[in-house]
Short mmCIF file of C-alpha atoms in Angstrom, two decimals:
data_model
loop_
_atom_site.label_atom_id
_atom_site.label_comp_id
_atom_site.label_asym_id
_atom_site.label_seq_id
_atom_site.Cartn_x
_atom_site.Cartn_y
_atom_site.Cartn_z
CA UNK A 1 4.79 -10.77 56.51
CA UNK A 2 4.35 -8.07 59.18
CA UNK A 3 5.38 -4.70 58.78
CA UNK A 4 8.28 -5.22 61.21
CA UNK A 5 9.52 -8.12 59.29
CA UNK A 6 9.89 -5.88 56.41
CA UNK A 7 11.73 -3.56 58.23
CA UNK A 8 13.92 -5.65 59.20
CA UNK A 9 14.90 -6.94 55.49
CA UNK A 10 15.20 -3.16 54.48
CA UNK A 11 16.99 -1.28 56.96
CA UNK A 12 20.49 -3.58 56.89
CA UNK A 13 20.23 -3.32 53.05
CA UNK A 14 19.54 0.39 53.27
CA UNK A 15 22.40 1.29 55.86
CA UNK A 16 24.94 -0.90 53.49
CA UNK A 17 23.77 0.70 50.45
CA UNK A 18 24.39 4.03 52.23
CA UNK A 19 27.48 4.33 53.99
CA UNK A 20 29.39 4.56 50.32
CA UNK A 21 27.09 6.98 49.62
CA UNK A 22 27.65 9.15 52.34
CA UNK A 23 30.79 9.17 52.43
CA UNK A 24 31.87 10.16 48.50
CA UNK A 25 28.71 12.96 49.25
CA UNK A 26 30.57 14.11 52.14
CA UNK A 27 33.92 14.52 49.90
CA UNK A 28 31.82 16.33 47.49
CA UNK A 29 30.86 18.76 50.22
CA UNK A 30 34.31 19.77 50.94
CA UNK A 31 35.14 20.52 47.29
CA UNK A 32 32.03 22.03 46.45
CA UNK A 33 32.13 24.19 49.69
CA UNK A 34 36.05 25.52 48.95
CA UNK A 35 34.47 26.28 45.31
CA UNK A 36 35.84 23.47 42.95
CA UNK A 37 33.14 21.20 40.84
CA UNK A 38 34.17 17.87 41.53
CA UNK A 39 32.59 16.05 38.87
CA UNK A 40 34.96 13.54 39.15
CA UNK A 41 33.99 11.62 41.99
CA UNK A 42 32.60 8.66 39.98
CA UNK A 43 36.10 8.23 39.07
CA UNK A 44 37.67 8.29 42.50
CA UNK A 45 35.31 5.67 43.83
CA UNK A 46 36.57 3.64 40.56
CA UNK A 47 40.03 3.88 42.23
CA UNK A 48 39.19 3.41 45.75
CA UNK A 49 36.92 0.57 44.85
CA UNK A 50 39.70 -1.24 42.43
CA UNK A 51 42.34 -0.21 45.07
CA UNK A 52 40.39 -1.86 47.99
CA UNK A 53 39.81 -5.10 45.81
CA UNK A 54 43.38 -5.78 44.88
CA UNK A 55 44.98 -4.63 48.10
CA UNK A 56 42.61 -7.14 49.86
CA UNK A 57 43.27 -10.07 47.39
CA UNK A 58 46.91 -9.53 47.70
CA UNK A 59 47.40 -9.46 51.21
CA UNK A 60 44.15 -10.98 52.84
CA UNK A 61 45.98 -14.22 53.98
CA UNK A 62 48.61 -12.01 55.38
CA UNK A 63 46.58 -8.96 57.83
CA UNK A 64 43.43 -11.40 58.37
CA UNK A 65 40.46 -9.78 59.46
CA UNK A 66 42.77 -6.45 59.49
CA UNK A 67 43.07 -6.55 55.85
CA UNK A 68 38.99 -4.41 54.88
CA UNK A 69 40.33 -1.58 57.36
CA UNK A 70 43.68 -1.50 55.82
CA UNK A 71 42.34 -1.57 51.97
CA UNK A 72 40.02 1.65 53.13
CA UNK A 73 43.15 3.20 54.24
CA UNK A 74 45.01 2.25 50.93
CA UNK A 75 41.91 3.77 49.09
CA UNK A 76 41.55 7.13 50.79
CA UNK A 77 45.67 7.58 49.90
CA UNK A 78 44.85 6.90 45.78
CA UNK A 79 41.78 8.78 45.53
CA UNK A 80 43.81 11.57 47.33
CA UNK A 81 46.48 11.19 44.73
CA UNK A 82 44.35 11.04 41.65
CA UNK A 83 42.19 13.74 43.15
CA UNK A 84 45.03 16.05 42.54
CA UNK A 85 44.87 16.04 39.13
CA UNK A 86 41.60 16.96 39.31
CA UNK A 87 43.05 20.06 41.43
CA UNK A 88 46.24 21.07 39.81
CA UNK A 89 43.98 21.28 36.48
CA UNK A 90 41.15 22.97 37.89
CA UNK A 91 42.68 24.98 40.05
CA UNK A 92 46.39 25.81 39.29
CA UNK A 93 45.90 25.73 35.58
CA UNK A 94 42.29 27.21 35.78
CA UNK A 95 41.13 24.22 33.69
CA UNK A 96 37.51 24.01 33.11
CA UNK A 97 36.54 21.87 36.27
CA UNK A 98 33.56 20.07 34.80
CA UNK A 99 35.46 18.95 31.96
CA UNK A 100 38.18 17.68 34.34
CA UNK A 101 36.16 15.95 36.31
CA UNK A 102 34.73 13.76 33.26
CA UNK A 103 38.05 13.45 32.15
CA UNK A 104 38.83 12.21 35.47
CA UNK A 105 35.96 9.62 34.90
CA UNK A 106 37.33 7.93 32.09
CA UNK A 107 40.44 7.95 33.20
CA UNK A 108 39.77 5.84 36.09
CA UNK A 109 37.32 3.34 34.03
CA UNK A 110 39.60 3.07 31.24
CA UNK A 111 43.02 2.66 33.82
CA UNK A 112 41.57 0.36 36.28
CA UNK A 113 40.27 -2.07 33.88
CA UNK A 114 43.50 -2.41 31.83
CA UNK A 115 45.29 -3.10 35.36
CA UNK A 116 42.08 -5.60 36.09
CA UNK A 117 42.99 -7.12 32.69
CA UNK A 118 47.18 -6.99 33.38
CA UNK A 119 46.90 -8.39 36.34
CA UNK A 120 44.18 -11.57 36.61
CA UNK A 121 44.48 -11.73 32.64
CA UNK A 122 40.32 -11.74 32.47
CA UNK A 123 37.71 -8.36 32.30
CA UNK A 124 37.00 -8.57 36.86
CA UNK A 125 39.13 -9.53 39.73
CA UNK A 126 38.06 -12.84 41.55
CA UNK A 127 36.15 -12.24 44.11
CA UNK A 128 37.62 -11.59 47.51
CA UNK A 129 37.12 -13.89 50.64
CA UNK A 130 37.91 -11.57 53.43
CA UNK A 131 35.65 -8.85 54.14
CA UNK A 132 33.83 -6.84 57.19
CA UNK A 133 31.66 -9.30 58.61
CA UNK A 134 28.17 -8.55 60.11
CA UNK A 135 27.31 -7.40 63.98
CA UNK A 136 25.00 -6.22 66.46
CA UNK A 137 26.04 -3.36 67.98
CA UNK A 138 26.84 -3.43 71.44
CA UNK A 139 23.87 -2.35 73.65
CA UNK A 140 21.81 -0.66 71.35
CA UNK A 141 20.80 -3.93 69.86
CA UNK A 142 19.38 -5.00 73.22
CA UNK A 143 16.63 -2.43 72.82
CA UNK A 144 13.08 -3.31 72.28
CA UNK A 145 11.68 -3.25 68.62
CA UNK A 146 14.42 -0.52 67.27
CA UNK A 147 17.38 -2.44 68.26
CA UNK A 148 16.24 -5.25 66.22
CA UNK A 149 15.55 -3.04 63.51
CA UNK A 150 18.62 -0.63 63.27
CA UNK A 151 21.42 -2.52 65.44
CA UNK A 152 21.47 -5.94 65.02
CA UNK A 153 23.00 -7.87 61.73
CA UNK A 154 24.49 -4.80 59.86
CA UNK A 155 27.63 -3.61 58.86
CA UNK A 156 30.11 -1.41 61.63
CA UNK A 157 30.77 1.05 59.04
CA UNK A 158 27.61 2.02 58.39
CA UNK A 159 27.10 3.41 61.45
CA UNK A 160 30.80 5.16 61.13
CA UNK A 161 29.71 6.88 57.97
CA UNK A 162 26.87 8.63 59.68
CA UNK A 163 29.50 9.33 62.97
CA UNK A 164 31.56 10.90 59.95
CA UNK A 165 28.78 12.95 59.14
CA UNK A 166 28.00 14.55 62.69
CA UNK A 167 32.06 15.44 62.47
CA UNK A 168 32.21 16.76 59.08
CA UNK A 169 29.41 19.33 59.90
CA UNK A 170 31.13 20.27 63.21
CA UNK A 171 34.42 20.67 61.42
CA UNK A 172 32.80 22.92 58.56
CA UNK A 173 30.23 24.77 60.52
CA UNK A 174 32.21 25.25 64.03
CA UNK A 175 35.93 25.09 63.74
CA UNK A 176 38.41 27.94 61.73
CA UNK A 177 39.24 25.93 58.89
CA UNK A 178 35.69 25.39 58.08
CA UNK A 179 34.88 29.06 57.73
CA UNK A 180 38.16 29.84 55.85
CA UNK A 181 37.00 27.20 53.42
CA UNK A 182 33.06 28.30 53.30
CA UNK A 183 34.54 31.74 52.94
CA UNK A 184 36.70 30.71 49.86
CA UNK A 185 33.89 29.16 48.41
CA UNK A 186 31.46 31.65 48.80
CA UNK A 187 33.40 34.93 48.44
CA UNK A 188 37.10 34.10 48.05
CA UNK A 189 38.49 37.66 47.41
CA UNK A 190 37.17 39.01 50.19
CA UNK A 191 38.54 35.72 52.53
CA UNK A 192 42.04 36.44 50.46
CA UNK A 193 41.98 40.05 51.89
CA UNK A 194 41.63 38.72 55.44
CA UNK A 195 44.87 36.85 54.55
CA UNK A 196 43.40 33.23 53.67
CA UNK A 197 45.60 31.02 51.09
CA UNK A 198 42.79 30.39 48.61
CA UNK A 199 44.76 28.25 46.87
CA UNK A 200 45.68 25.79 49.30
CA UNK A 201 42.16 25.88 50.91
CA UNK A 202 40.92 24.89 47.09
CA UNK A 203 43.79 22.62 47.56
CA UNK A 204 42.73 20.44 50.55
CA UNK A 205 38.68 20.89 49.45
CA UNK A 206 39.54 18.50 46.49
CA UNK A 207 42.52 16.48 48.40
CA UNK A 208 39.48 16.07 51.14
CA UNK A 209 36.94 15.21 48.45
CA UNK A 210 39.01 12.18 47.10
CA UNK A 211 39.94 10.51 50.49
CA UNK A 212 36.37 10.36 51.44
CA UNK A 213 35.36 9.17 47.78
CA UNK A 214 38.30 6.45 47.88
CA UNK A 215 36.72 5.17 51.21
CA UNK A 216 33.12 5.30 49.68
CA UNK A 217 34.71 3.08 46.74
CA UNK A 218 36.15 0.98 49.09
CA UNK A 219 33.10 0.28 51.28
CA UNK A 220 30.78 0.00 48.25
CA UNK A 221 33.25 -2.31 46.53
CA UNK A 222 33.82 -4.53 49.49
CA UNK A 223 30.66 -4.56 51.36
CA UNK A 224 28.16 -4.72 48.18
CA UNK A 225 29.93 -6.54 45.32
CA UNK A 226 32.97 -8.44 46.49
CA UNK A 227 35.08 -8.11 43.50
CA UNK A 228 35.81 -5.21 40.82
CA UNK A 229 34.78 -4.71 37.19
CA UNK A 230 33.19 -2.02 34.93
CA UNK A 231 29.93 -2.10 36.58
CA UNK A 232 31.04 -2.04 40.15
CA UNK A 233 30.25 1.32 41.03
CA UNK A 234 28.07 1.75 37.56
CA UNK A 235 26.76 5.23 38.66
CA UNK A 236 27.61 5.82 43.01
CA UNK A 237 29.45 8.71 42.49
CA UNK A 238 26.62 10.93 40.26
CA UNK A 239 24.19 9.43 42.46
CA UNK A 240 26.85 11.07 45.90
CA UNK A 241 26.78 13.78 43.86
CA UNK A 242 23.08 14.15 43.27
CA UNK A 243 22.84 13.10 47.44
CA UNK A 244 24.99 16.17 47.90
CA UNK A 245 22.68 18.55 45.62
CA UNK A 246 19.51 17.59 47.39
CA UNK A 247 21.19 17.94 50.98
CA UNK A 248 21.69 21.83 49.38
CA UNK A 249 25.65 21.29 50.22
CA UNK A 250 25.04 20.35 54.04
CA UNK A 251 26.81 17.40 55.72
CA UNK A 252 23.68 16.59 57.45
CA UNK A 253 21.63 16.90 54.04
CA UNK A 254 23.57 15.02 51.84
CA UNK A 255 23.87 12.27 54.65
CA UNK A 256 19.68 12.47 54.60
CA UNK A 257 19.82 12.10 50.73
CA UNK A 258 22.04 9.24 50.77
CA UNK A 259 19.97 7.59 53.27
CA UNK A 260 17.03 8.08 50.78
CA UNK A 261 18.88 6.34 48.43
CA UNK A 262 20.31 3.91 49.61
CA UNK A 263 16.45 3.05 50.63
CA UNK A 264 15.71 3.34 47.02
CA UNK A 265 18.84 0.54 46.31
CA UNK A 266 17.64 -1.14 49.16
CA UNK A 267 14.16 -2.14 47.06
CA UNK A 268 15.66 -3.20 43.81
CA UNK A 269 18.39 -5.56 46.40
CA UNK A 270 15.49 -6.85 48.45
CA UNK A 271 12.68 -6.24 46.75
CA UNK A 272 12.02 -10.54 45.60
CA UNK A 273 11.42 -10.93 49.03
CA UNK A 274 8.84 -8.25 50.40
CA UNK A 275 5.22 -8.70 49.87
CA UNK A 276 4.21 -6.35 47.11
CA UNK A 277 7.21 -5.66 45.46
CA UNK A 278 7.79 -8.84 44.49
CA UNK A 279 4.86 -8.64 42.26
CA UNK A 280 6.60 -5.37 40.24
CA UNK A 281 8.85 -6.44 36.95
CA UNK A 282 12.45 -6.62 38.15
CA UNK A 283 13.50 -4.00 35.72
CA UNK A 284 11.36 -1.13 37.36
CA UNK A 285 13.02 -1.97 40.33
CA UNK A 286 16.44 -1.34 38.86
CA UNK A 287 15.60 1.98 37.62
CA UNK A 288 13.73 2.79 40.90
CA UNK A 289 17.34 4.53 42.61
CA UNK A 290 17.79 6.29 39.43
CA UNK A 291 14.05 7.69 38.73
CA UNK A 292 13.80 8.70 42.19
CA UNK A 293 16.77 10.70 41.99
CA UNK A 294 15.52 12.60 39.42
CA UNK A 295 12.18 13.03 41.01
CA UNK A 296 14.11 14.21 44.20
CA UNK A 297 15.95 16.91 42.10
CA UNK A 298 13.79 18.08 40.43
CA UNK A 299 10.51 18.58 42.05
CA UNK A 300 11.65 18.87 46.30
CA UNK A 301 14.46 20.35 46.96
CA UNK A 302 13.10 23.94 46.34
CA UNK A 303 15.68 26.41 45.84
CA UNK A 304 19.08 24.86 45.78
CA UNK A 305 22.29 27.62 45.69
CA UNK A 306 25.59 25.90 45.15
CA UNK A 307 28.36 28.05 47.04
CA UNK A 308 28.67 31.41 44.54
CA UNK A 309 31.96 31.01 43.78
CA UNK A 310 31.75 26.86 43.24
CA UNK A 311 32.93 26.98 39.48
CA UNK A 312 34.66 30.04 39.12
CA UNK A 313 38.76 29.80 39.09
CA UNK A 314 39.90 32.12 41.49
CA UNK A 315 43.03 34.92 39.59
CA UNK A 316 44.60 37.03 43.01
CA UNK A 317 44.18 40.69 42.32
CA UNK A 318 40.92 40.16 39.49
CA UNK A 319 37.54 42.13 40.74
#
């Protein structure tokens, strides 16, 4: 098998395996960046992946091919709505934010499977038959060698997530709400005395973090797995999370990280079929994502700052 065969068995896989990645990283950015912990966002793919399923088995026969767009949609609203608990604890009630967060963990685990077992009477949904199907991308797929490689057989919203990317680091790097919520995150008296709501900035960080982690649900749940049980997202979120860490809070980074592991994902999907990993024990391959993780965190990133207020309830009028 040439080395351009290979490439072309890993770089679909890796760009699926992404995109969910991405996107719940991105979400983490915002809340991270306004100063909240969002722990958490395990739990709101949970939702957005459980939403997506159910909203597509109960009305794929009735949107068609419409239906994987509108169960994203559906799955951005509920992680927004569950990620306000997350923010009226942390935030309003000055809640330890790492403890909400876990809390908001097992609530979504230990919610969505009861509904899972209320609704289809058995421990996973069936599986769905509608979902987004596979394309070349218009023109760039007609170029030599790369287009074959990056643009031809993979999924739209792949490609979306890292468009999503490019925006979020335009909208938090060049526009005024980004600023007003770096500001709150890094110093938030000081961007209270130049008459910023820190509140509702903290507000929209979190609201922000759960739409994007509802989509990443979503995608991961209908793109990788097809159907939703405990072990659907088994670990996306800390691994967003983790993406997020090594990108050192940047859009841009954490999209890099996720691509890195989504390559990692990629080997333990694909592995069987590739020269010399098909030789390795199947198991080492399904820690591979995880071990590299820690490798990544531990031993390249350098010197990693979190925003200096990320953590720290914010009490108007305290020095």
């Amino acid at each position: 098998m040439s080395f351009l065969e290979i490439l072309h068995i890993i770089v679909p896989s890796m760009l699926a395996l992404s995109a969910p990645l991405i996107f719940t990283a991105l979400g983490g950015v915002f809340s991270e960046r306004s100063g909240v912990i969002n722990i958490g966002l395990e739990g709101l793919m949970v939702f957005g992946a459980f939403t997506s399923i159910v909203f597509t088995l109960t009305f794929g026969s009735t949107f068609g091919s419409l239906t994987p767009w509108l169960a994203i949609v559906a799955a951005m609203v509920v992680g927004m709505l569950f990620s306000l608990l997350h923010a009226v604890a942390s935030i309003s009630f000055r809640a330890d934010q790492t403890v909400s967060g876990v809390a908001l963990n097992f609530l979504a685990v230990g919610l969505c499977l009861f509904l899972v077992k209320l609704f289809y009477d058995k421990g996973q949904t069936d599986r769905i038959d509608v979902r987004f199907d596979k394309m070349d991308i218009p023109f760039l797929s007609d170029i030599p060698v790369i287009g074959d490689i990056f643009f031809k057989d993979v999924y739209i919203v792949s490609y979306i997530a890292i468009l999503v990317a490019v925006v979020v680091w335009y909208v938090i790097y060049k526009t005024p709400f980004g600023l007003r919520l770096r500001a709150v995150g890094e110093h938030p008296m000081a961007a209270d005395t130049m008459g910023v709501n820190v509140t509702r900035i903290r507000y929209l960080g979190v609201v922000l973090s759960g739409a994007f982690a509802g989509i990443g649900g979503a995608i991961h749940a209908i793109t990788v797995t097809n159907d939703f049980s405990h072990a659907t997202i088994n670990g996306q979120g800390f691994m967003a999370i983790a993406a997020m860490i090594f990108g050192k809070w940047h859009p841009l980074g954490a999209m890099g990280a996720a691509l890195f592991f989504g390559l990692a994902q990629s080997l333990r999907v694909v592995g069987g079929s590739l020269p010399f990993f098909s030789e390795i024990p199947s198991v080492y391959l399904d820690i591979l994502p995880y071990v590299l993780t820690i490798i990544a965190l531990a031993g390249f990133i350098g010197r990693a700052d979190a925003p200096k207020a990320s953590g720290v309830p914010y009490i108007k009028g305290n020095r």
